[in-house]
Amino acid sequence: MISFIQSISDWALPFVIVAIPIIAYMRKVPIYDTFVEGAKEGFGTAVHLIPHLVAMMVAVTVFRESGAFDLLIRGIQPILNIFHVPADVLPLGILRSISGSGSITILTDIYQRFGPDSLIGKMASTMMGASDTTLYVLTVYFGSVGIRNARYALKVGLLSDFASVVASIVVANLLFAPH
Amino acid sequence: MMNVIWLVMLVSGVVVAGVQGNIDKVTTAVLHGARDGVDVCFGLISILVFWLGMMKIAEQAGLVEVLAKWLRPIARFLYPSVPVDHPAMGSILANMSANILGLGNAATPLGLKAMKQLQDLNPNKDEASDAMCTLLAINTASITLIPATVLGLRVQYGSHEPASIIVSTILATCVATILAIFLDRYFRKRARRKKAKR
């Protein structure tokens, strides 16, 4: 089962990148020229994103490296103890929506300390897989087209991140906690 | 709200570092953060260039249309403001498919393409349209059937049952995605009501 699912995700991408050109070629599309034409857009989009991502990454890094992030965690911990949320999984829950690479660091740290097959390890894995880095997605997606006013998008993103953290904790407890 | 979050992160970071006596960390954090931002953008160039090229082929071959036809009912429900045969719809659906398959690398370029096409439909270029907010909500909640990155990391750290988290992830991601769609609708309606009052 595991290897089956693993191989689906391993094969999905290679399959797509041969299937598309083969079908297109059979339909008489000049595939090479078409590829180049479409690919031209990519560079401009990425360069356009630099100011947006630098702004966001600087703020996130300052917030984390200064110790302000740790302070925030310590402040929230007593509340979470009431709901029996393991303290070690909390930094991941918060950092998940702010920083992609930061949350991977915390995830691997949890794997190292508790093992990937521990309850906390599985809880953290679920959290990591169940949502995306909202601040990054917002910066990149809106930045690429020059949207200044994101309206309610950030609110929706952060609220659903919160829901996914809560859902991960509940689901992991239901499925993996020893009874 | 973005302005507030940005300001809070910067100010609280500098204040905390100052109080704790390691203000020098701010300087290095600024340098590292800025470098990371540029690094991420340069890292994006390669996958953006590749997937936008592939996407163009798929578009010219009519594959995007086929995909859009299959997923039309969902799309019509999620994006009522986008005409069903508009190119943006194809990109939105391709982005969704890549997310579901756990192909994060492919999902971003397709999502950015969709954003660009939605911007063409957007009457106010500074402000996100309803459809843009929905696209963002779905991408941040990230409907994932195969969390490839996490699976890979679990294997790397010696897990005996790496795939055991797939079911829990699908459950949690479904809860978050459904809620995101619901919240998106709710705030959209609220924004309309406010506008009508004015």
XYZ file of C-alpha atoms in Angstrom:
377
model
C 0.000 0.000 0.000
C 2.741 2.409 1.039
C 4.889 1.623 -1.953
C 1.851 1.848 -4.222
C 1.012 5.345 -3.044
C 4.662 6.324 -3.137
C 4.949 5.181 -6.710
C 1.827 7.094 -7.741
C 3.428 10.293 -6.530
C 6.743 9.319 -8.103
C 5.180 8.554 -11.467
C 2.620 11.357 -11.664
C 5.060 14.017 -12.808
C 7.055 11.995 -15.338
C 3.757 10.747 -16.757
C 2.428 14.255 -17.207
C 5.582 15.539 -18.898
C 5.544 12.817 -21.538
C 1.777 12.601 -21.978
C 1.314 16.295 -22.768
C 3.926 16.537 -25.577
C 2.922 13.168 -27.102
C -0.756 14.083 -27.333
C 0.080 17.572 -28.574
C 2.435 16.191 -31.227
C -0.265 13.847 -32.483
C -2.584 16.831 -32.742
C -0.035 18.619 -34.952
C 1.033 21.215 -32.381
C 4.595 22.494 -33.001
C 5.570 21.435 -29.492
C 9.081 22.830 -29.253
C 8.187 26.329 -30.413
C 5.047 26.321 -28.306
C 7.043 25.368 -25.215
C 9.517 28.181 -25.743
C 6.766 30.673 -26.359
C 4.957 29.773 -23.142
C 8.147 29.525 -21.111
C 9.126 33.133 -21.903
C 6.614 34.395 -19.382
C 8.277 32.527 -16.523
C 11.364 34.660 -16.090
C 9.524 37.966 -15.920
C 7.045 36.622 -13.392
C 9.807 35.390 -11.088
C 11.815 38.616 -11.261
C 8.673 40.631 -10.642
C 8.261 38.737 -7.366
C 11.630 39.700 -5.884
C 10.558 42.898 -4.048
C 7.469 41.208 -2.622
C 9.329 38.182 -1.321
C 12.264 40.167 0.058
C 9.836 42.352 2.026
C 8.058 39.332 3.444
C 11.123 37.205 4.146
C 12.931 40.022 5.975
C 9.969 40.575 8.306
C 9.541 36.856 8.948
C 13.256 36.299 9.606
C 13.559 39.290 11.949
C 10.481 38.106 13.826
C 11.844 34.595 14.236
C 15.551 35.235 14.848
C 14.986 38.044 17.358
C 13.257 35.705 19.787
C 9.872 37.396 19.363
C 8.467 34.169 17.943
C 9.596 32.147 20.969
C 8.032 34.729 23.245
C 4.738 34.383 21.410
C 4.854 30.603 21.806
C 5.539 30.880 25.524
C 2.611 33.258 25.897
C 0.130 30.915 24.246
C 1.315 27.700 25.875
C -0.728 27.904 29.127
C -3.949 28.256 27.121
C -3.108 25.202 25.050
C -2.280 23.093 28.068
C -5.939 23.424 29.029
C -6.930 21.695 25.787
C -4.244 18.999 26.117
C -2.372 20.160 23.049
C 1.239 18.945 23.154
C 3.467 21.989 23.503
C 6.063 20.667 21.084
C 3.697 20.761 18.162
C 2.642 24.370 18.763
C 5.558 26.190 17.072
C 4.846 24.197 13.917
C 1.151 25.093 14.024
C 1.981 28.789 14.123
C 4.988 28.846 11.837
C 3.251 26.727 9.189
C 1.314 29.690 7.820
C 4.260 32.095 8.055
C 7.333 30.312 6.730
C 7.676 27.206 4.573
C 11.366 26.498 5.164
C 11.007 27.394 8.848
C 8.225 24.890 9.349
C 10.211 22.144 7.616
C 13.053 22.818 10.072
C 10.663 22.398 13.012
C 9.140 19.262 11.483
C 12.499 17.563 11.054
C 13.450 18.628 14.587
C 10.318 16.890 15.883
C 11.190 13.763 13.845
C 14.651 13.768 15.374
C 13.487 14.233 18.955
C 10.389 12.000 19.000
C 10.662 9.865 15.859
C 8.400 10.168 12.800
C 6.161 7.336 14.025
C 5.410 8.853 17.453
C 2.033 10.491 18.104
C 3.619 13.939 17.963
C 5.531 12.970 14.821
C 2.333 11.907 13.093
C 0.447 14.942 14.354
C 3.162 17.225 12.993
C 3.199 15.364 9.646
C -0.543 15.806 9.327
C -0.287 19.502 10.133
C 2.459 19.969 7.582
C 0.609 18.156 4.795
C -2.807 19.621 5.485
C -2.085 23.272 4.782
C 0.235 25.599 2.945
C 2.317 28.650 3.819
C -0.431 31.246 3.618
C 1.786 34.342 3.804
C 4.033 33.009 1.039
C 1.147 31.999 -1.213
C -0.516 35.365 -0.711
C 2.695 37.301 -1.394
C 3.562 35.324 -4.491
C 0.092 35.045 -6.015
C -1.009 38.637 -5.476
C 2.485 40.040 -5.961
C 2.761 38.512 -9.413
C -0.158 40.567 -10.740
C 0.352 43.670 -8.608
C -2.675 43.366 -6.349
C -2.323 45.856 -3.472
C -5.608 45.330 -1.700
C -6.014 41.670 -0.762
C -9.452 42.350 0.785
C -10.525 39.424 2.975
C -8.124 36.855 1.464
C -5.587 36.927 4.309
C -8.298 36.590 6.935
C -9.743 33.558 5.155
C -6.290 32.007 4.736
C -5.280 32.406 8.367
C -8.630 31.224 9.722
C -8.511 28.105 7.590
C -4.912 27.520 8.719
C -6.159 27.641 12.280
C -8.886 25.158 11.394
C -6.376 22.842 9.778
C -4.137 22.928 12.872
C -7.074 22.106 15.138
C -8.299 19.409 12.735
C -4.801 17.870 12.575
C -4.579 17.653 16.364
C -8.056 16.148 16.703
C -7.672 13.691 13.815
C -4.205 12.557 14.921
C -5.493 11.992 18.447
C -8.448 9.975 17.151
C -6.446 7.855 14.722
C -3.070 7.435 16.379
C -3.388 7.899 20.141
C -3.034 4.625 22.070
C -6.368 3.696 23.615
C -4.267 43.659 7.294
C -1.108 42.755 5.403
C 0.343 46.119 6.419
C -0.430 45.461 10.074
C 1.097 41.970 10.091
C 4.233 43.216 8.369
C 4.631 46.098 10.809
C 3.970 43.914 13.863
C 6.571 41.333 12.788
C 9.245 43.978 12.182
C 8.586 46.136 15.256
C 8.133 43.274 17.726
C 11.248 41.605 16.345
C 13.416 44.700 16.828
C 11.951 45.477 20.257
C 12.401 41.925 21.569
C 15.934 41.707 20.209
C 16.756 45.072 21.814
C 15.322 44.160 25.210
C 17.090 40.804 25.238
C 20.340 42.469 24.307
C 20.954 40.820 20.967
C 20.124 43.642 18.624
C 22.918 42.436 16.349
C 20.676 39.512 15.400
C 18.346 41.933 13.640
C 21.071 42.991 11.254
C 21.952 39.443 10.274
C 18.256 38.501 10.084
C 17.633 41.340 7.625
C 20.521 40.218 5.451
C 19.512 36.565 5.574
C 15.840 37.296 4.993
C 16.559 39.458 1.973
C 18.889 36.845 0.532
C 16.317 34.093 1.105
C 13.696 36.167 -0.709
C 15.904 36.529 -3.765
C 16.953 32.862 -3.562
C 13.332 31.734 -3.565
C 12.598 33.900 -6.610
C 15.570 32.551 -8.499
C 14.576 29.033 -7.502
C 11.139 29.776 -8.909
C 12.501 30.870 -12.297
C 13.365 27.339 -13.368
C 10.062 25.726 -12.443
C 8.035 28.693 -13.713
C 9.772 28.629 -17.071
C 9.367 24.878 -17.400
C 5.733 24.564 -16.337
C 4.511 27.595 -18.231
C 6.077 26.056 -21.327
C 4.344 22.726 -20.686
C 1.094 24.519 -19.956
C 1.255 26.309 -23.313
C 1.617 22.964 -25.096
C -1.306 21.515 -23.140
C -3.358 24.576 -24.010
C -2.574 24.442 -27.738
C -3.372 20.728 -27.834
C -6.778 21.354 -26.301
C -5.956 19.335 -23.181
C -6.863 22.135 -20.815
C -10.318 22.277 -22.375
C -10.824 18.567 -21.764
C -9.823 18.924 -18.142
C -12.069 21.938 -17.747
C -15.004 20.005 -19.187
C -14.598 17.213 -16.635
C -14.369 19.506 -13.673
C -16.904 22.042 -14.888
C -19.539 21.462 -12.189
C -17.049 22.088 -9.381
C -15.580 25.082 -11.155
C -18.970 26.639 -11.789
C -19.781 26.350 -8.111
C -16.439 27.727 -6.899
C -15.951 30.479 -9.474
C -19.376 31.770 -10.508
C -17.868 35.053 -11.767
C -15.520 33.400 -14.299
C -17.031 32.473 -17.697
C -16.783 28.690 -18.085
C -14.937 28.886 -21.401
C -12.474 31.591 -20.310
C -8.800 30.503 -20.363
C -8.526 31.338 -16.645
C -10.843 28.425 -15.914
C -8.410 25.990 -17.543
C -5.487 27.271 -15.489
C -7.517 27.200 -12.283
C -8.393 23.564 -12.900
C -4.839 22.624 -13.841
C -3.644 24.281 -10.612
C -6.219 22.330 -8.642
C -5.216 19.030 -10.250
C -1.529 19.634 -9.513
C -2.353 20.434 -5.881
C -4.420 17.294 -5.513
C -1.612 15.155 -6.898
C 0.781 16.800 -4.475
C 2.863 18.364 -7.243
C 3.557 21.603 -5.392
C 6.253 22.586 -7.882
C 3.841 22.437 -10.768
C 0.923 23.940 -8.869
C 2.515 27.339 -8.257
C 3.243 28.279 -11.905
C -0.237 27.128 -12.926
C -1.765 29.136 -10.079
C 0.210 32.228 -11.091
C -0.975 31.812 -14.657
C -4.548 31.586 -13.401
C -3.994 34.729 -11.331
C -2.765 36.601 -14.390
C -5.789 35.566 -16.416
C -8.115 36.497 -13.571
C -6.440 39.907 -13.490
C -7.531 40.362 -17.123
C -11.118 39.923 -15.975
C -10.648 42.132 -12.919
C -12.177 45.618 -13.314
C -10.112 47.105 -10.473
C -6.467 46.147 -11.011
C -5.325 47.145 -7.499
C -7.911 45.140 -5.666
C -8.328 41.364 -5.561
C -11.496 40.151 -7.289
C -13.857 37.590 -5.752
C -12.431 34.821 -7.907
C -8.862 35.745 -6.916
C -9.758 35.466 -3.252
C -11.290 32.041 -3.876
C -8.197 30.874 -5.769
C -6.044 32.001 -2.860
C -8.280 30.399 -0.241
C -8.096 27.066 -2.045
C -4.348 27.276 -2.524
C -3.569 28.186 1.072
C -5.767 25.368 2.358
C -4.058 23.151 -0.259
C -6.281 20.193 -1.009
C -3.693 17.427 -1.067
C -4.250 13.753 -1.645
C -0.585 12.790 -1.601
C 1.573 14.965 0.672
C 4.743 14.105 -1.229
C 7.174 16.333 0.682
C 6.101 15.025 4.085
C 6.207 11.415 2.854
C 9.726 11.947 1.591
C 10.875 13.474 4.877
C 9.319 10.641 6.882
C 11.171 8.061 4.830
C 14.374 10.059 5.224
C 13.984 10.028 9.024
C 13.515 6.273 9.186
C 9.753 5.955 9.550
C 8.445 2.366 9.556
C 5.073 3.456 8.216
C 5.600 6.653 6.207
C 2.206 6.493 4.485
C 0.242 6.139 7.725
C -0.332 9.881 7.774
C -2.054 10.028 4.394
C -5.542 9.358 5.733
C -5.187 11.823 8.588
C -3.808 14.454 6.235
C -6.688 14.023 3.797
C -9.204 14.335 6.626
C -7.578 17.457 8.060
C -7.070 19.074 4.667
C -10.711 18.440 3.742
C -11.910 20.133 6.906
C -9.660 23.132 6.231
C -10.567 23.380 2.542
C -14.303 23.153 3.126
C -14.028 25.776 5.830
C -11.907 27.989 3.564
C -14.551 27.833 0.822
C -17.259 28.570 3.360
C -15.340 31.513 4.880
C -14.574 32.875 1.418
C -18.297 32.910 0.629
C -19.153 34.406 3.971
C -16.694 37.312 3.719
C -17.656 37.910 0.106
C -21.276 38.323 1.059
C -20.343 40.565 3.961
C -18.225 42.754 1.703
C -21.152 43.055 -0.721
C -23.525 44.081 2.023
C -21.098 46.763 3.201
C -20.755 48.089 -0.308
C -24.518 48.175 -0.785
C -24.942 50.211 2.376
C -22.541 52.885 1.227
